[in-house]
Amino acid sequence: MFLIDFIAGIFVSVLAGLGVGGGGLLVIYLTIVKNVPQIESQGINLLFFVIAGAASLIIHIRKRKLDAKNLIIMIISGSVGAVLGSIAANFMDGGFVKKIFGGFLIISGIIELFSNFKLSKLRELWAKVQK
């Protein structure tokens, strides 16, 4: 079972690195396959992104691709939001949290599917296929 968990972790990490939404997939894997409660799955997911974000931060600092002012604002607001969200989740019913998270995944998936960037890329590909 460890091997399957390891492969799932690698798969989710690769998808998250590509911006596909690996965090949502990690929560789904943990809740459905591993039967981890929703709140614990989301906590593991947050830890996953803290580690991934730290690794990404190091790379971007080395390449000097960060604006310090915006970085500080994002770190502070993200940290406050994570703490407040985890506190709020502890006071909510697990079923309600599942519904909120599921709705968030559906909405973000629809937004990604119909974003202008994606549609323009699809149009370009379709034009190439038709030639």
Coordinates of N, CA and C in Angstrom, one line a residue:
M1 N 0.8 -1.2 0.0 CA 0.0 0.0 0.0 C 0.9 1.3 0.0
F2 N 2.0 1.2 0.6 CA 2.9 2.3 0.6 C 3.3 2.7 -0.8
L3 N 3.6 1.8 -1.6 CA 3.9 2.1 -3.0 C 2.8 2.8 -3.7
I4 N 1.6 2.4 -3.5 CA 0.5 3.1 -4.2 C 0.4 4.5 -3.7
D5 N 0.5 4.7 -2.3 CA 0.5 6.0 -1.8 C 1.6 6.9 -2.3
F6 N 2.8 6.3 -2.5 CA 4.0 7.0 -3.0 C 3.7 7.5 -4.4
I7 N 3.2 6.6 -5.2 CA 2.9 6.9 -6.6 C 1.8 8.0 -6.7
A8 N 0.8 7.9 -5.9 CA -0.3 8.9 -5.9 C 0.3 10.2 -5.5
G9 N 1.2 10.2 -4.5 CA 1.8 11.5 -4.0 C 2.7 12.1 -5.2
I10 N 3.4 11.3 -5.9 CA 4.2 11.8 -7.0 C 3.3 12.4 -8.1
F11 N 2.2 11.6 -8.4 CA 1.3 12.0 -9.4 C 0.6 13.4 -9.1
V12 N 0.2 13.5 -7.8 CA -0.5 14.7 -7.4 C 0.6 15.9 -7.4
S13 N 1.8 15.6 -7.0 CA 2.8 16.6 -7.0 C 3.1 17.2 -8.4
V14 N 3.2 16.3 -9.3 CA 3.5 16.7 -10.7 C 2.3 17.5 -11.2
L15 N 1.1 17.1 -11.0 CA -0.1 17.9 -11.4 C -0.1 19.2 -10.7
A16 N 0.2 19.3 -9.5 CA 0.2 20.6 -8.8 C 1.3 21.5 -9.3
G17 N 2.4 20.9 -9.6 CA 3.5 21.7 -10.2 C 3.2 22.2 -11.6
L18 N 2.3 21.5 -12.3 CA 1.8 22.0 -13.6 C 0.6 22.9 -13.5
G19 N 0.1 23.1 -12.3 CA -1.0 24.1 -12.1 C -2.3 23.4 -12.4
V20 N -2.4 22.1 -12.4 CA -3.6 21.4 -12.7 C -4.6 21.4 -11.6
G21 N -4.2 21.5 -10.4 CA -5.0 21.4 -9.2 C -4.8 20.2 -8.4
G22 N -3.5 19.9 -8.2 CA -3.1 18.7 -7.5 C -3.6 18.6 -6.1
G23 N -3.8 19.8 -5.5 CA -4.3 19.9 -4.1 C -5.7 19.3 -4.0
G24 N -6.6 19.7 -4.9 CA -7.9 19.1 -4.9 C -7.9 17.6 -5.1
L25 N -7.0 17.1 -6.0 CA -6.9 15.7 -6.2 C -6.3 15.0 -5.0
L26 N -5.4 15.7 -4.3 CA -4.9 15.0 -3.0 C -6.0 14.9 -2.0
V27 N -6.8 15.8 -1.8 CA -7.9 15.7 -0.9 C -8.9 14.6 -1.3
I28 N -9.2 14.6 -2.6 CA -10.1 13.5 -3.1 C -9.5 12.1 -2.9
Y29 N -8.2 12.0 -3.2 CA -7.5 10.7 -2.9 C -7.6 10.3 -1.5
L30 N -7.2 11.3 -0.6 CA -7.2 11.0 0.8 C -8.6 10.6 1.4
T31 N -9.6 11.3 0.9 CA -10.9 11.0 1.5 C -11.6 9.8 0.9
I32 N -11.4 9.6 -0.4 CA -12.1 8.4 -1.0 C -11.3 7.2 -0.9
V33 N -10.0 7.2 -1.2 CA -9.2 6.0 -1.3 C -8.7 5.6 0.1
K34 N -8.2 6.6 0.9 CA -7.6 6.3 2.2 C -8.6 6.5 3.3
N35 N -9.8 6.9 3.1 CA -10.8 7.1 4.1 C -10.4 8.1 5.2
V36 N -9.6 9.1 4.9 CA -9.2 10.1 5.9 C -10.3 11.1 6.0
P37 N -10.7 11.5 7.2 CA -11.7 12.5 7.3 C -11.4 13.8 6.6
Q38 N -12.4 14.5 6.1 CA -12.3 15.7 5.3 C -11.4 16.7 5.9
I39 N -11.6 17.0 7.2 CA -10.8 18.1 7.8 C -9.3 17.7 7.9
E40 N -9.0 16.5 8.2 CA -7.6 16.0 8.2 C -7.0 16.0 6.8
S41 N -7.8 15.7 5.8 CA -7.4 15.7 4.4 C -7.0 17.1 4.0
Q42 N -7.8 18.1 4.4 CA -7.5 19.5 4.0 C -6.3 20.0 4.8
G43 N -6.1 19.5 6.0 CA -4.9 19.9 6.7 C -3.7 19.3 6.1
I44 N -3.7 18.1 5.7 CA -2.6 17.5 5.0 C -2.3 18.2 3.7
N45 N -3.4 18.6 3.0 CA -3.3 19.4 1.7 C -2.6 20.7 2.0
L46 N -2.9 21.4 3.1 CA -2.3 22.7 3.4 C -0.8 22.5 3.7
L47 N -0.5 21.4 4.4 CA 0.9 21.1 4.7 C 1.7 20.8 3.4
F48 N 1.0 20.1 2.5 CA 1.6 19.8 1.1 C 2.0 21.1 0.4
F49 N 1.0 22.1 0.4 CA 1.3 23.3 -0.3 C 2.3 24.2 0.4
V50 N 2.4 24.1 1.7 CA 3.4 24.9 2.4 C 4.8 24.4 1.9
I51 N 5.0 23.1 1.9 CA 6.3 22.6 1.5 C 6.5 22.9 0.0
A52 N 5.5 22.7 -0.8 CA 5.7 23.0 -2.3 C 5.9 24.4 -2.5
G53 N 5.2 25.3 -1.8 CA 5.4 26.7 -1.9 C 6.8 27.1 -1.5
A54 N 7.3 26.5 -0.4 CA 8.7 26.9 0.0 C 9.7 26.5 -1.0
A55 N 9.5 25.3 -1.6 CA 10.5 24.9 -2.7 C 10.4 25.9 -3.9
S56 N 9.2 26.2 -4.2 CA 9.0 27.2 -5.4 C 9.6 28.6 -5.0
L57 N 9.4 29.0 -3.8 CA 9.9 30.3 -3.4 C 11.4 30.3 -3.5
I58 N 12.1 29.3 -3.1 CA 13.6 29.2 -3.2 C 14.0 29.4 -4.7
I59 N 13.3 28.7 -5.5 CA 13.7 28.7 -7.0 C 13.4 30.1 -7.5
H60 N 12.3 30.7 -7.2 CA 12.0 32.1 -7.7 C 12.9 33.1 -7.1
I61 N 13.3 33.0 -5.9 CA 14.3 33.9 -5.3 C 15.6 33.8 -6.0
R62 N 16.1 32.6 -6.3 CA 17.3 32.5 -7.0 C 17.3 33.1 -8.4
K63 N 16.1 33.0 -9.1 CA 16.0 33.5 -10.4 C 15.6 35.0 -10.4
R64 N 15.5 35.6 -9.2 CA 15.1 37.0 -9.0 C 13.8 37.4 -9.8
K65 N 12.8 36.5 -9.6 CA 11.5 36.8 -10.3 C 10.4 37.1 -9.3
L66 N 10.8 37.7 -8.2 CA 9.8 38.0 -7.2 C 9.8 39.5 -6.9
D67 N 8.6 40.1 -6.7 CA 8.5 41.4 -6.2 C 8.3 41.4 -4.7
A68 N 9.2 41.9 -4.0 CA 9.2 41.8 -2.5 C 8.0 42.3 -1.8
K69 N 7.5 43.5 -2.3 CA 6.3 44.1 -1.7 C 5.1 43.1 -1.9
N70 N 4.9 42.7 -3.1 CA 3.7 41.7 -3.3 C 3.9 40.4 -2.6
L71 N 5.1 40.0 -2.5 CA 5.4 38.7 -1.8 C 5.0 38.8 -0.3
I72 N 5.4 39.9 0.3 CA 5.1 40.1 1.7 C 3.6 40.2 1.9
I73 N 2.9 40.9 1.1 CA 1.4 41.0 1.2 C 0.8 39.6 1.0
M74 N 1.3 38.8 0.0 CA 0.7 37.5 -0.2 C 1.0 36.5 1.0
I75 N 2.2 36.6 1.5 CA 2.5 35.7 2.6 C 1.7 36.0 3.9
I76 N 1.6 37.3 4.2 CA 0.8 37.7 5.4 C -0.7 37.3 5.2
S77 N -1.3 37.8 4.0 CA -2.7 37.5 3.8 C -3.0 36.0 3.7
G78 N -2.1 35.3 3.0 CA -2.3 33.8 2.9 C -2.2 33.1 4.3
S79 N -1.3 33.5 5.1 CA -1.1 32.9 6.4 C -2.3 33.2 7.3
V80 N -2.8 34.4 7.3 CA -3.9 34.8 8.1 C -5.2 34.1 7.6
G81 N -5.3 34.0 6.3 CA -6.5 33.3 5.7 C -6.5 31.8 6.1
A82 N -5.3 31.2 6.0 CA -5.1 29.7 6.4 C -5.5 29.5 7.8
V83 N -5.0 30.3 8.7 CA -5.3 30.1 10.1 C -6.8 30.3 10.4
L84 N -7.4 31.4 9.9 CA -8.8 31.7 10.1 C -9.6 30.6 9.5
G85 N -9.3 30.1 8.3 CA -10.0 29.0 7.6 C -10.0 27.7 8.4
S86 N -8.8 27.4 9.0 CA -8.7 26.2 9.7 C -9.5 26.3 11.0
I87 N -9.4 27.4 11.7 CA -10.2 27.6 12.9 C -11.7 27.5 12.6
A88 N -12.2 28.1 11.5 CA -13.6 28.1 11.1 C -14.0 26.6 10.8
A89 N -13.1 25.9 10.1 CA -13.5 24.5 9.7 C -13.6 23.6 10.9
N90 N -12.9 23.9 12.0 CA -13.1 23.1 13.2 C -14.5 23.3 13.9
F91 N -15.1 24.4 13.6 CA -16.5 24.6 14.2 C -17.6 24.2 13.2
M92 N -17.3 23.7 12.1 CA -18.3 23.4 11.1 C -18.5 21.9 11.0
D93 N -19.6 21.5 10.6 CA -19.9 20.0 10.4 C -19.1 19.5 9.2
G94 N -18.5 18.3 9.3 CA -17.7 17.8 8.3 C -18.4 17.7 6.9
G95 N -19.7 17.3 7.0 CA -20.5 17.2 5.7 C -20.7 18.6 5.0
F96 N -20.8 19.6 5.8 CA -20.9 21.0 5.3 C -19.6 21.4 4.6
V97 N -18.5 21.1 5.3 CA -17.2 21.4 4.7 C -17.0 20.6 3.4
K98 N -17.4 19.4 3.4 CA -17.3 18.6 2.1 C -18.1 19.3 1.0
K99 N -19.3 19.8 1.3 CA -20.1 20.4 0.3 C -19.4 21.7 -0.2
I100 N -18.9 22.5 0.7 CA -18.2 23.7 0.4 C -17.0 23.4 -0.5
F101 N -16.2 22.5 -0.1 CA -15.0 22.1 -0.9 C -15.4 21.6 -2.3
G102 N -16.4 20.7 -2.3 CA -16.9 20.2 -3.6 C -17.3 21.3 -4.5
G103 N -18.1 22.3 -4.0 CA -18.6 23.4 -4.7 C -17.4 24.3 -5.2
F104 N -16.4 24.5 -4.4 CA -15.2 25.2 -4.8 C -14.5 24.5 -5.9
L105 N -14.4 23.2 -5.9 CA -13.7 22.5 -6.9 C -14.5 22.6 -8.3
I106 N -15.8 22.5 -8.2 CA -16.6 22.6 -9.4 C -16.5 24.0 -10.0
I107 N -16.6 25.0 -9.2 CA -16.5 26.4 -9.7 C -15.2 26.7 -10.2
S108 N -14.1 26.3 -9.5 CA -12.8 26.6 -10.1 C -12.5 25.8 -11.3
G109 N -13.0 24.6 -11.4 CA -12.9 23.8 -12.7 C -13.6 24.5 -13.8
I110 N -14.8 25.0 -13.6 CA -15.5 25.7 -14.7 C -14.8 26.9 -15.1
I111 N -14.3 27.7 -14.1 CA -13.5 28.9 -14.5 C -12.3 28.5 -15.3
E112 N -11.6 27.5 -14.9 CA -10.4 27.1 -15.7 C -10.8 26.6 -17.1
L113 N -11.9 25.9 -17.1 CA -12.3 25.4 -18.4 C -12.6 26.5 -19.4
F114 N -13.3 27.5 -18.9 CA -13.8 28.6 -19.8 C -12.9 29.8 -19.8
S115 N -11.8 29.8 -19.2 CA -11.0 31.0 -19.2 C -10.5 31.4 -20.6
N116 N -10.3 32.7 -20.8 CA -9.9 33.2 -22.1 C -8.6 32.5 -22.6
F117 N -7.6 32.4 -21.7 CA -6.3 31.8 -22.1 C -6.5 30.4 -22.6
K118 N -7.3 29.6 -21.9 CA -7.5 28.2 -22.4 C -8.2 28.2 -23.7
L119 N -9.3 29.0 -23.8 CA -10.0 29.0 -25.1 C -9.2 29.5 -26.2
S120 N -8.4 30.5 -26.0 CA -7.5 30.9 -27.1 C -6.6 29.9 -27.6
K121 N -6.0 29.1 -26.6 CA -5.1 28.0 -26.9 C -5.8 26.9 -27.7
L122 N -7.0 26.6 -27.2 CA -7.8 25.6 -27.9 C -8.1 26.0 -29.4
R123 N -8.5 27.3 -29.5 CA -8.7 27.8 -30.9 C -7.5 27.7 -31.8
E124 N -6.3 28.0 -31.2 CA -5.1 27.9 -32.0 C -4.9 26.5 -32.4
L125 N -5.0 25.5 -31.5 CA -4.8 24.1 -31.8 C -5.8 23.6 -32.8
W126 N -7.1 24.1 -32.7 CA -8.1 23.7 -33.6 C -7.8 24.2 -35.0
A127 N -7.3 25.4 -35.1 CA -6.9 26.0 -36.4 C -5.8 25.2 -37.0
K128 N -4.8 24.8 -36.2 CA -3.7 24.0 -36.8 C -4.2 22.6 -37.2
V129 N -5.1 22.0 -36.5 CA -5.6 20.7 -36.9 C -6.4 20.8 -38.2
Q130 N -7.2 21.9 -38.4 CA -8.0 22.0 -39.6 C -7.1 22.3 -40.8
K131 N -5.9 22.8 -40.7 CA -5.0 23.1 -41.9 C -4.5 21.8 -42.4

